[in-house]
Each structure stands twice: as C-alpha cells, then as structure tokens.
Amino acid sequence: MNARATRLAILNAARRLFVEQGLHGTTTAAVARQARVAVGTLFHHFPSKTVLLEALAADARAHRDAHLGEGVDPRDPVADQLRTVVVGHLRWSIAEPERHRFLELLGATPNVAASPLAAAGGDDVLLGVVERGRREGILRDLPADLLVAIGQRLGATLAAHVSLHPELADDPAFLDQAFAACWGALGRD
Amino acid sequence: MNARATRLAILNAARRLFVEQGLHGTTTAAVARQARVAVGTLFHHFPSKTVLLEALAADARAHRDAHLGEGVDPRDPVADQLRTVVVGHLRWSIAEPERHRFLELLGATPNVAASPLAAAGGDDVLLGVVERGRREGILRDLPADLLVAIGQRLGATLAAHVSLHPELADDPAFLDQAFAACWGALGRD
DNA sequence: GTCTATATATGGATAGAC
DNA sequence: GTCTATCCATATATAGAC
C-alpha cells in the first residue's frame, strides 16, 4: 500500500471513529487498528492527534465547499439562491454523513469550537446570500449572524432527520416543505 | 460544610467545567479542585464520573421542566401555547446558561446522546403542543418528531445568540421577531 | 465526611529495527 | 514507510488515617 493510500485509510478510519465515539472517546490506537496500520505508522503520517483532527476538518470543509460552490447563480432571486444553498447542503450531508457529522461534532465540542479547527470558512456561501437578502429587505429584521446560524441549524436538523429516513432525500413534497420551513423562519412575513 | 453543601459545590463545579472544557476534557481531579474538596470527597459523594454526569443531567432536566411546566394553558390557541413554550425555554436558557449548555453538550456527544443520560423527558411539553397543532392542521405537513426537533434547535440557536447579547432577552421587538421565525418554520403558510 | 497517598490502567507519543 | 516495543504523563478510582 503506498503512502497516499495509507494516509487515506487513516483519515477514513479516524473520521468514522470520531463520529461514532467522540473526539476524546477515540484513541489513536483504535484509529490505527481500524485503519489496519500500526500506531507508529499513524504518527508517521500525522505527528499528533491534533494534526489528524485538523487534516480531517480541512478535508471535510473542502469537500463541502466544493459541493456548495457550484450551483448558486448570483442573478437568481435571493429566495432561489437560499433554496439552492439549503437543499444543496441537505443533499451533501446525506451523501457525506460522516463528514457532515464530523463538522457538527467539531462545532459542538468545547475548547475545539473556539480553536482554528472550527473556523467556519465555507458557510460564506450562506452568509453571502443572507447579506444580499437583508439589503433587499426580504429577510426578517434579525442580525445577519443570527440568520446565518438559524439557516445552518435548520439545515443540520433536516439533515439529521433525513439521515434516519433516506427515502425523503428524493421526495419532492418533503423537500418543498423542508425548504418552506427554512424560508418561513428566515423570510419576512 | 455539611454533606448537602459539599455535594452542591461539586455539582456546580462539575457543571461549569464540563461546559467549558467538555465531558472528557474535564478530569475528576479538576472538578475536585474547583469545588475546593479533595478527590476522595468527590468519590465519596459520586462513586464514579458517570454517576456525577447522571446527577448533573437529572438536575438540569428537573430544573428546566419545573420552569417550563408552569405557564402553558391548554385552553389557549396552539400558537399561543407554542409561543409560551418557546419564549419560556429561551428565558430559562438565559437564566440558566450552564444547565442549558450542559444539556446541549450531552445531546451532542456521541455514545452519550444514546445512553439513558440523554433521555429527553422534558421536551414532552413541546411535543404535546406540536401534536395538538398537527391535529388542528395549523402546522406544516412534516413529521411530528421533525417539528419538535426544529422547535428545539431553533430555540437553542436563539438561546445561544441571546447569551452573547443578554440585552436582547428583554427586548420585545427581538422576542417578537424570534418567535415569528419559529412560527414561520413550524406553522402552515 | 473529608483528607492524603497511592494503585492501576490507559492515553498520546517515541525509538529504533526492518 | 511500516512495524514492535516501550516510555511517560495523566486519568479514574481506592485505601485507610483522621
């Protein structure tokens, strides 16, 4: 197995275990076992557990952002852009449940949420849409950062529900209602 | 210091540290230090770290439920009941930020969210309101458990924002908009 | 009930052979 | 690059004096 493949095996094993057992609940030994490599090999590729976490975070964000970047057309009405972002995020979190849950976990973990590890970065897409919506006066009279947070949390809640009922991912009626709920929360009455 | 006071000091210290540094990030030694008792004393009152977590969880839920139980009048329209629950929860999470964050943390921690520790229990109040709303056909055509989850997450998001801007807790315009966002997400258009 | 001192296990990380 | 064996710090929990 070449170096690249070994590195990938470690990343995949680590992501899975971190999501299943938590950040502190997962030992480097367990990651190595799951990846079918020796502990020394793990530390050869990732000099510390923190570096491993950072690599996973960067990977997950890059993956998500690449997925979200496409598709949002600045010429569309804000409501359409928002729908594109929300549904896109929903689809991504269904397609990549572990990466999604890993990012959620990072954000929810004290002393990690504040570190560079949790630097949002990719939610810029949503932020851009929200800021344009506010300028146009079609969103609620709430702070922009709160609107972004609401959009994120709502998206994550929907994603968690759909991950339990995968058939909903392609149910147009459900997706309509789900987006309607988001728009109902964010849009001006 | 009597036994009751010692127990309380340990609980308060533990809650604070768990919220600040995470469940696994907090050692029993650190809790004892913060509570100004010896490690042996801690383990005298709580035979294990798990028991301490359970006691903390039970305390936080009882506190929240006692607060939420009052105030919901079954004769009110569902929208009013919902507002009572949402605003009540918001106020509670502002008044008791550590208990609130501790419950959030429990729910977000793998291998803890699934354990008896995370048994919801007190969100029965919200569940009751949502079920009545669905029967009356005034809520969105989404599964009841998803509606409850949306209400909870939205409430938690608002609470997190208000904890950063405490002055909003008594701003009627903000509370109106905040509740409007919840109702927009949950209520039928 | 509270303390100090310690047992026991396990964690992250390293050394050095291959 | 990968392995085995091991170091060292720290974590939970206990023992037993006061």
PDB file of N, CA and C in Angstrom, chain B residues 108-175:
ATOM      1  N   ALA B 108     -25.121  16.363  22.160  1.00  0.00           N
ATOM      2  CA  ALA B 108     -24.215  16.424  21.007  1.00  0.00           C
ATOM      3  C   ALA B 108     -23.051  15.458  21.123  1.00  0.00           C
ATOM      4  N   THR B 109     -22.932  14.776  22.260  1.00  0.00           N
ATOM      5  CA  THR B 109     -21.784  13.905  22.475  1.00  0.00           C
ATOM      6  C   THR B 109     -22.095  12.465  22.094  1.00  0.00           C
ATOM      7  N   PRO B 110     -21.356  11.917  21.144  1.00  0.00           N
ATOM      8  CA  PRO B 110     -21.581  10.531  20.736  1.00  0.00           C
ATOM      9  C   PRO B 110     -21.412   9.590  21.920  1.00  0.00           C
ATOM     10  N   ASN B 111     -22.124   8.476  21.871  1.00  0.00           N
ATOM     11  CA  ASN B 111     -22.057   7.473  22.933  1.00  0.00           C
ATOM     12  C   ASN B 111     -22.561   7.994  24.270  1.00  0.00           C
ATOM     13  N   VAL B 112     -23.097   9.179  24.254  1.00  0.00           N
ATOM     14  CA  VAL B 112     -23.750   9.710  25.450  1.00  0.00           C
ATOM     15  C   VAL B 112     -25.161  10.068  25.042  1.00  0.00           C
ATOM     16  N   ALA B 113     -25.294  10.637  23.845  1.00  0.00           N
ATOM     17  CA  ALA B 113     -26.614  11.002  23.340  1.00  0.00           C
ATOM     18  C   ALA B 113     -27.537   9.792  23.329  1.00  0.00           C
ATOM     19  N   ALA B 114     -26.972   8.606  23.121  1.00  0.00           N
ATOM     20  CA  ALA B 114     -27.804   7.408  23.015  1.00  0.00           C
ATOM     21  C   ALA B 114     -28.075   6.775  24.378  1.00  0.00           C
ATOM     22  N   SER B 115     -27.255   7.082  25.373  1.00  0.00           N
ATOM     23  CA  SER B 115     -27.389   6.450  26.679  1.00  0.00           C
ATOM     24  C   SER B 115     -28.572   7.021  27.445  1.00  0.00           C
ATOM     25  N   PRO B 116     -28.956   6.344  28.526  1.00  0.00           N
ATOM     26  CA  PRO B 116     -30.062   6.834  29.363  1.00  0.00           C
ATOM     27  C   PRO B 116     -29.839   8.276  29.808  1.00  0.00           C
ATOM     28  N   LEU B 117     -28.571   8.683  29.846  1.00  0.00           N
ATOM     29  CA  LEU B 117     -28.235  10.049  30.234  1.00  0.00           C
ATOM     30  C   LEU B 117     -29.011  11.081  29.431  1.00  0.00           C
ATOM     31  N   ALA B 118     -29.197  10.776  28.149  1.00  0.00           N
ATOM     32  CA  ALA B 118     -29.759  11.789  27.266  1.00  0.00           C
ATOM     33  C   ALA B 118     -31.265  11.652  27.089  1.00  0.00           C
ATOM     34  N   ALA B 119     -31.896  10.739  27.845  1.00  0.00           N
ATOM     35  CA  ALA B 119     -33.352  10.591  27.739  1.00  0.00           C
ATOM     36  C   ALA B 119     -34.011  11.960  27.836  1.00  0.00           C
ATOM     37  N   ALA B 120     -34.740  12.310  26.812  1.00  0.00           N
ATOM     38  CA  ALA B 120     -35.257  13.665  26.688  1.00  0.00           C
ATOM     39  C   ALA B 120     -36.132  14.048  27.874  1.00  0.00           C
ATOM     40  N   GLY B 121     -37.278  13.400  27.974  1.00  0.00           N
ATOM     41  CA  GLY B 121     -38.108  13.641  29.145  1.00  0.00           C
ATOM     42  C   GLY B 121     -38.859  14.949  29.101  1.00  0.00           C
ATOM     43  N   GLY B 122     -38.151  16.020  29.239  1.00  0.00           N
ATOM     44  CA  GLY B 122     -38.819  17.290  29.478  1.00  0.00           C
ATOM     45  C   GLY B 122     -39.312  18.004  28.244  1.00  0.00           C
ATOM     46  N   ASP B 123     -38.914  17.514  27.085  1.00  0.00           N
ATOM     47  CA  ASP B 123     -39.419  18.154  25.890  1.00  0.00           C
ATOM     48  C   ASP B 123     -40.809  17.636  25.556  1.00  0.00           C
ATOM     49  N   ASP B 124     -41.349  16.882  26.496  1.00  0.00           N
ATOM     50  CA  ASP B 124     -42.725  16.439  26.369  1.00  0.00           C
ATOM     51  C   ASP B 124     -43.661  17.623  26.203  1.00  0.00           C
ATOM     52  N   VAL B 125     -43.330  18.700  26.864  1.00  0.00           N
ATOM     53  CA  VAL B 125     -44.188  19.873  26.796  1.00  0.00           C
ATOM     54  C   VAL B 125     -44.318  20.331  25.347  1.00  0.00           C
ATOM     55  N   LEU B 126     -43.181  20.479  24.693  1.00  0.00           N
ATOM     56  CA  LEU B 126     -43.197  20.898  23.291  1.00  0.00           C
ATOM     57  C   LEU B 126     -43.896  19.859  22.423  1.00  0.00           C
ATOM     58  N   LEU B 127     -43.616  18.592  22.703  1.00  0.00           N
ATOM     59  CA  LEU B 127     -44.241  17.515  21.927  1.00  0.00           C
ATOM     60  C   LEU B 127     -45.768  17.591  22.016  1.00  0.00           C
ATOM     61  N   GLY B 128     -46.269  17.816  23.215  1.00  0.00           N
ATOM     62  CA  GLY B 128     -47.714  17.919  23.387  1.00  0.00           C
ATOM     63  C   GLY B 128     -48.303  19.036  22.555  1.00  0.00           C
ATOM     64  N   VAL B 129     -47.655  20.173  22.588  1.00  0.00           N
ATOM     65  CA  VAL B 129     -48.163  21.322  21.832  1.00  0.00           C
ATOM     66  C   VAL B 129     -48.145  21.017  20.332  1.00  0.00           C
ATOM     67  N   VAL B 130     -47.041  20.434  19.876  1.00  0.00           N
ATOM     68  CA  VAL B 130     -46.918  20.132  18.445  1.00  0.00           C
ATOM     69  C   VAL B 130     -47.980  19.126  18.005  1.00  0.00           C
ATOM     70  N   GLU B 131     -48.200  18.120  18.829  1.00  0.00           N
ATOM     71  CA  GLU B 131     -49.201  17.115  18.431  1.00  0.00           C
ATOM     72  C   GLU B 131     -50.589  17.722  18.335  1.00  0.00           C
ATOM     73  N   ARG B 132     -50.904  18.600  19.248  1.00  0.00           N
ATOM     74  CA  ARG B 132     -52.215  19.240  19.170  1.00  0.00           C
ATOM     75  C   ARG B 132     -52.282  20.123  17.920  1.00  0.00           C
ATOM     76  N   GLY B 133     -51.205  20.832  17.652  1.00  0.00           N
ATOM     77  CA  GLY B 133     -51.171  21.684  16.467  1.00  0.00           C
ATOM     78  C   GLY B 133     -51.357  20.902  15.183  1.00  0.00           C
ATOM     79  N   ARG B 134     -50.762  19.718  15.134  1.00  0.00           N
ATOM     80  CA  ARG B 134     -50.923  18.902  13.923  1.00  0.00           C
ATOM     81  C   ARG B 134     -52.366  18.436  13.763  1.00  0.00           C
ATOM     82  N   ARG B 135     -52.972  18.028  14.857  1.00  0.00           N
ATOM     83  CA  ARG B 135     -54.377  17.597  14.786  1.00  0.00           C
ATOM     84  C   ARG B 135     -55.257  18.722  14.262  1.00  0.00           C
ATOM     85  N   GLU B 136     -54.940  19.927  14.664  1.00  0.00           N
ATOM     86  CA  GLU B 136     -55.755  21.065  14.237  1.00  0.00           C
ATOM     87  C   GLU B 136     -55.376  21.530  12.834  1.00  0.00           C
ATOM     88  N   GLY B 137     -54.318  20.947  12.298  1.00  0.00           N
ATOM     89  CA  GLY B 137     -53.943  21.254  10.917  1.00  0.00           C
ATOM     90  C   GLY B 137     -53.347  22.635  10.732  1.00  0.00           C
ATOM     91  N   ILE B 138     -52.799  23.202  11.787  1.00  0.00           N
ATOM     92  CA  ILE B 138     -52.233  24.537  11.630  1.00  0.00           C
ATOM     93  C   ILE B 138     -50.706  24.506  11.539  1.00  0.00           C
ATOM     94  N   LEU B 139     -50.136  23.301  11.594  1.00  0.00           N
ATOM     95  CA  LEU B 139     -48.680  23.201  11.446  1.00  0.00           C
ATOM     96  C   LEU B 139     -48.333  22.615  10.082  1.00  0.00           C
ATOM     97  N   ARG B 140     -47.084  22.751   9.729  1.00  0.00           N
ATOM     98  CA  ARG B 140     -46.611  22.240   8.440  1.00  0.00           C
ATOM     99  C   ARG B 140     -46.819  20.741   8.322  1.00  0.00           C
ATOM    100  N   ASP B 141     -46.885  20.303   7.087  1.00  0.00           N
ATOM    101  CA  ASP B 141     -47.065  18.890   6.818  1.00  0.00           C
ATOM    102  C   ASP B 141     -45.717  18.168   6.865  1.00  0.00           C
ATOM    103  N   LEU B 142     -45.167  18.136   8.060  1.00  0.00           N
ATOM    104  CA  LEU B 142     -43.896  17.443   8.298  1.00  0.00           C
ATOM    105  C   LEU B 142     -44.100  16.514   9.496  1.00  0.00           C
ATOM    106  N   PRO B 143     -43.283  15.466   9.625  1.00  0.00           N
ATOM    107  CA  PRO B 143     -43.439  14.541  10.755  1.00  0.00           C
ATOM    108  C   PRO B 143     -43.359  15.272  12.098  1.00  0.00           C
ATOM    109  N   ALA B 144     -44.149  14.788  13.054  1.00  0.00           N
ATOM    110  CA  ALA B 144     -44.207  15.453  14.355  1.00  0.00           C
ATOM    111  C   ALA B 144     -42.835  15.522  15.016  1.00  0.00           C
ATOM    112  N   ASP B 145     -42.063  14.427  14.928  1.00  0.00           N
ATOM    113  CA  ASP B 145     -40.760  14.439  15.596  1.00  0.00           C
ATOM    114  C   ASP B 145     -39.818  15.451  14.956  1.00  0.00           C
ATOM    115  N   LEU B 146     -39.983  15.645  13.641  1.00  0.00           N
ATOM    116  CA  LEU B 146     -39.145  16.656  12.982  1.00  0.00           C
ATOM    117  C   LEU B 146     -39.564  18.055  13.419  1.00  0.00           C
ATOM    118  N   LEU B 147     -40.859  18.270  13.533  1.00  0.00           N
ATOM    119  CA  LEU B 147     -41.334  19.584  14.000  1.00  0.00           C
ATOM    120  C   LEU B 147     -40.793  19.876  15.403  1.00  0.00           C
ATOM    121  N   VAL B 148     -40.837  18.863  16.253  1.00  0.00           N
ATOM    122  CA  VAL B 148     -40.307  19.051  17.610  1.00  0.00           C
ATOM    123  C   VAL B 148     -38.810  19.375  17.547  1.00  0.00           C
ATOM    124  N   ALA B 149     -38.087  18.622  16.732  1.00  0.00           N
ATOM    125  CA  ALA B 149     -36.637  18.849  16.618  1.00  0.00           C
ATOM    126  C   ALA B 149     -36.355  20.261  16.113  1.00  0.00           C
ATOM    127  N   ILE B 150     -37.130  20.693  15.122  1.00  0.00           N
ATOM    128  CA  ILE B 150     -36.939  22.048  14.598  1.00  0.00           C
ATOM    129  C   ILE B 150     -37.174  23.081  15.692  1.00  0.00           C
ATOM    130  N   GLY B 151     -38.246  22.884  16.442  1.00  0.00           N
ATOM    131  CA  GLY B 151     -38.533  23.818  17.530  1.00  0.00           C
ATOM    132  C   GLY B 151     -37.418  23.871  18.548  1.00  0.00           C
ATOM    133  N   GLN B 152     -36.888  22.693  18.900  1.00  0.00           N
ATOM    134  CA  GLN B 152     -35.805  22.638  19.883  1.00  0.00           C
ATOM    135  C   GLN B 152     -34.557  23.335  19.374  1.00  0.00           C
ATOM    136  N   ARG B 153     -34.159  22.988  18.131  1.00  0.00           N
ATOM    137  CA  ARG B 153     -32.918  23.535  17.604  1.00  0.00           C
ATOM    138  C   ARG B 153     -33.007  25.036  17.405  1.00  0.00           C
ATOM    139  N   LEU B 154     -34.168  25.465  16.942  1.00  0.00           N
ATOM    140  CA  LEU B 154     -34.372  26.899  16.761  1.00  0.00           C
ATOM    141  C   LEU B 154     -34.274  27.605  18.108  1.00  0.00           C
ATOM    142  N   GLY B 155     -34.911  27.015  19.111  1.00  0.00           N
ATOM    143  CA  GLY B 155     -34.844  27.597  20.448  1.00  0.00           C
ATOM    144  C   GLY B 155     -33.415  27.666  20.946  1.00  0.00           C
ATOM    145  N   ALA B 156     -32.665  26.594  20.731  1.00  0.00           N
ATOM    146  CA  ALA B 156     -31.278  26.562  21.193  1.00  0.00           C
ATOM    147  C   ALA B 156     -30.428  27.588  20.451  1.00  0.00           C
ATOM    148  N   THR B 157     -30.704  27.751  19.158  1.00  0.00           N
ATOM    149  CA  THR B 157     -29.951  28.733  18.375  1.00  0.00           C
ATOM    150  C   THR B 157     -30.211  30.135  18.884  1.00  0.00           C
ATOM    151  N   LEU B 158     -31.473  30.435  19.140  1.00  0.00           N
ATOM    152  CA  LEU B 158     -31.811  31.749  19.687  1.00  0.00           C
ATOM    153  C   LEU B 158     -31.150  31.942  21.046  1.00  0.00           C
ATOM    154  N   ALA B 159     -31.203  30.887  21.853  1.00  0.00           N
ATOM    155  CA  ALA B 159     -30.617  30.983  23.191  1.00  0.00           C
ATOM    156  C   ALA B 159     -29.119  31.271  23.108  1.00  0.00           C
ATOM    157  N   ALA B 160     -28.449  30.585  22.192  1.00  0.00           N
ATOM    158  CA  ALA B 160     -27.008  30.803  22.052  1.00  0.00           C
ATOM    159  C   ALA B 160     -26.726  32.246  21.654  1.00  0.00           C
ATOM    160  N   HIS B 161     -27.550  32.773  20.767  1.00  0.00           N
ATOM    161  CA  HIS B 161     -27.339  34.151  20.327  1.00  0.00           C
ATOM    162  C   HIS B 161     -27.602  35.137  21.455  1.00  0.00           C
ATOM    163  N   VAL B 162     -28.668  34.902  22.199  1.00  0.00           N
ATOM    164  CA  VAL B 162     -29.005  35.822  23.278  1.00  0.00           C
ATOM    165  C   VAL B 162     -27.969  35.756  24.391  1.00  0.00           C
ATOM    166  N   SER B 163     -27.373  34.600  24.578  1.00  0.00           N
ATOM    167  CA  SER B 163     -26.366  34.513  25.635  1.00  0.00           C
ATOM    168  C   SER B 163     -25.156  35.377  25.291  1.00  0.00           C
ATOM    169  N   LEU B 164     -24.969  35.658  24.004  1.00  0.00           N
ATOM    170  CA  LEU B 164     -23.899  36.574  23.602  1.00  0.00           C
ATOM    171  C   LEU B 164     -24.354  38.037  23.674  1.00  0.00           C
ATOM    172  N   HIS B 165     -25.651  38.240  23.614  1.00  0.00           N
ATOM    173  CA  HIS B 165     -26.193  39.605  23.656  1.00  0.00           C
ATOM    174  C   HIS B 165     -27.330  39.646  24.667  1.00  0.00           C
ATOM    175  N   PRO B 166     -27.000  39.626  25.944  1.00  0.00           N
ATOM    176  CA  PRO B 166     -28.008  39.471  27.002  1.00  0.00           C
ATOM    177  C   PRO B 166     -29.093  40.541  26.972  1.00  0.00           C
ATOM    178  N   GLU B 167     -28.749  41.704  26.443  1.00  0.00           N
ATOM    179  CA  GLU B 167     -29.747  42.774  26.464  1.00  0.00           C
ATOM    180  C   GLU B 167     -30.971  42.410  25.622  1.00  0.00           C
ATOM    181  N   LEU B 168     -30.808  41.496  24.708  1.00  0.00           N
ATOM    182  CA  LEU B 168     -31.932  41.106  23.843  1.00  0.00           C
ATOM    183  C   LEU B 168     -33.018  40.348  24.606  1.00  0.00           C
ATOM    184  N   ALA B 169     -32.632  39.784  25.739  1.00  0.00           N
ATOM    185  CA  ALA B 169     -33.578  38.946  26.474  1.00  0.00           C
ATOM    186  C   ALA B 169     -34.835  39.707  26.863  1.00  0.00           C
ATOM    187  N   ASP B 170     -34.718  41.013  27.003  1.00  0.00           N
ATOM    188  CA  ASP B 170     -35.879  41.805  27.415  1.00  0.00           C
ATOM    189  C   ASP B 170     -36.303  42.790  26.334  1.00  0.00           C
ATOM    190  N   ASP B 171     -35.853  42.535  25.119  1.00  0.00           N
ATOM    191  CA  ASP B 171     -36.215  43.409  24.005  1.00  0.00           C
ATOM    192  C   ASP B 171     -37.452  42.835  23.308  1.00  0.00           C
ATOM    193  N   PRO B 172     -38.600  43.467  23.506  1.00  0.00           N
ATOM    194  CA  PRO B 172     -39.851  42.901  22.967  1.00  0.00           C
ATOM    195  C   PRO B 172     -39.811  42.753  21.449  1.00  0.00           C
ATOM    196  N   ALA B 173     -39.192  43.722  20.762  1.00  0.00           N
ATOM    197  CA  ALA B 173     -39.136  43.636  19.301  1.00  0.00           C
ATOM    198  C   ALA B 173     -38.355  42.404  18.879  1.00  0.00           C
ATOM    199  N   PHE B 174     -37.230  42.168  19.580  1.00  0.00           N
ATOM    200  CA  PHE B 174     -36.442  40.979  19.249  1.00  0.00           C
ATOM    201  C   PHE B 174     -37.221  39.701  19.530  1.00  0.00           C
ATOM    202  N   LEU B 175     -37.849  39.649  20.705  1.00  0.00           N
ATOM    203  CA  LEU B 175     -38.595  38.436  21.063  1.00  0.00           C
ATOM    204  C   LEU B 175     -39.714  38.178  20.057  1.00  0.00           C
TER     205      LEU B 175
END
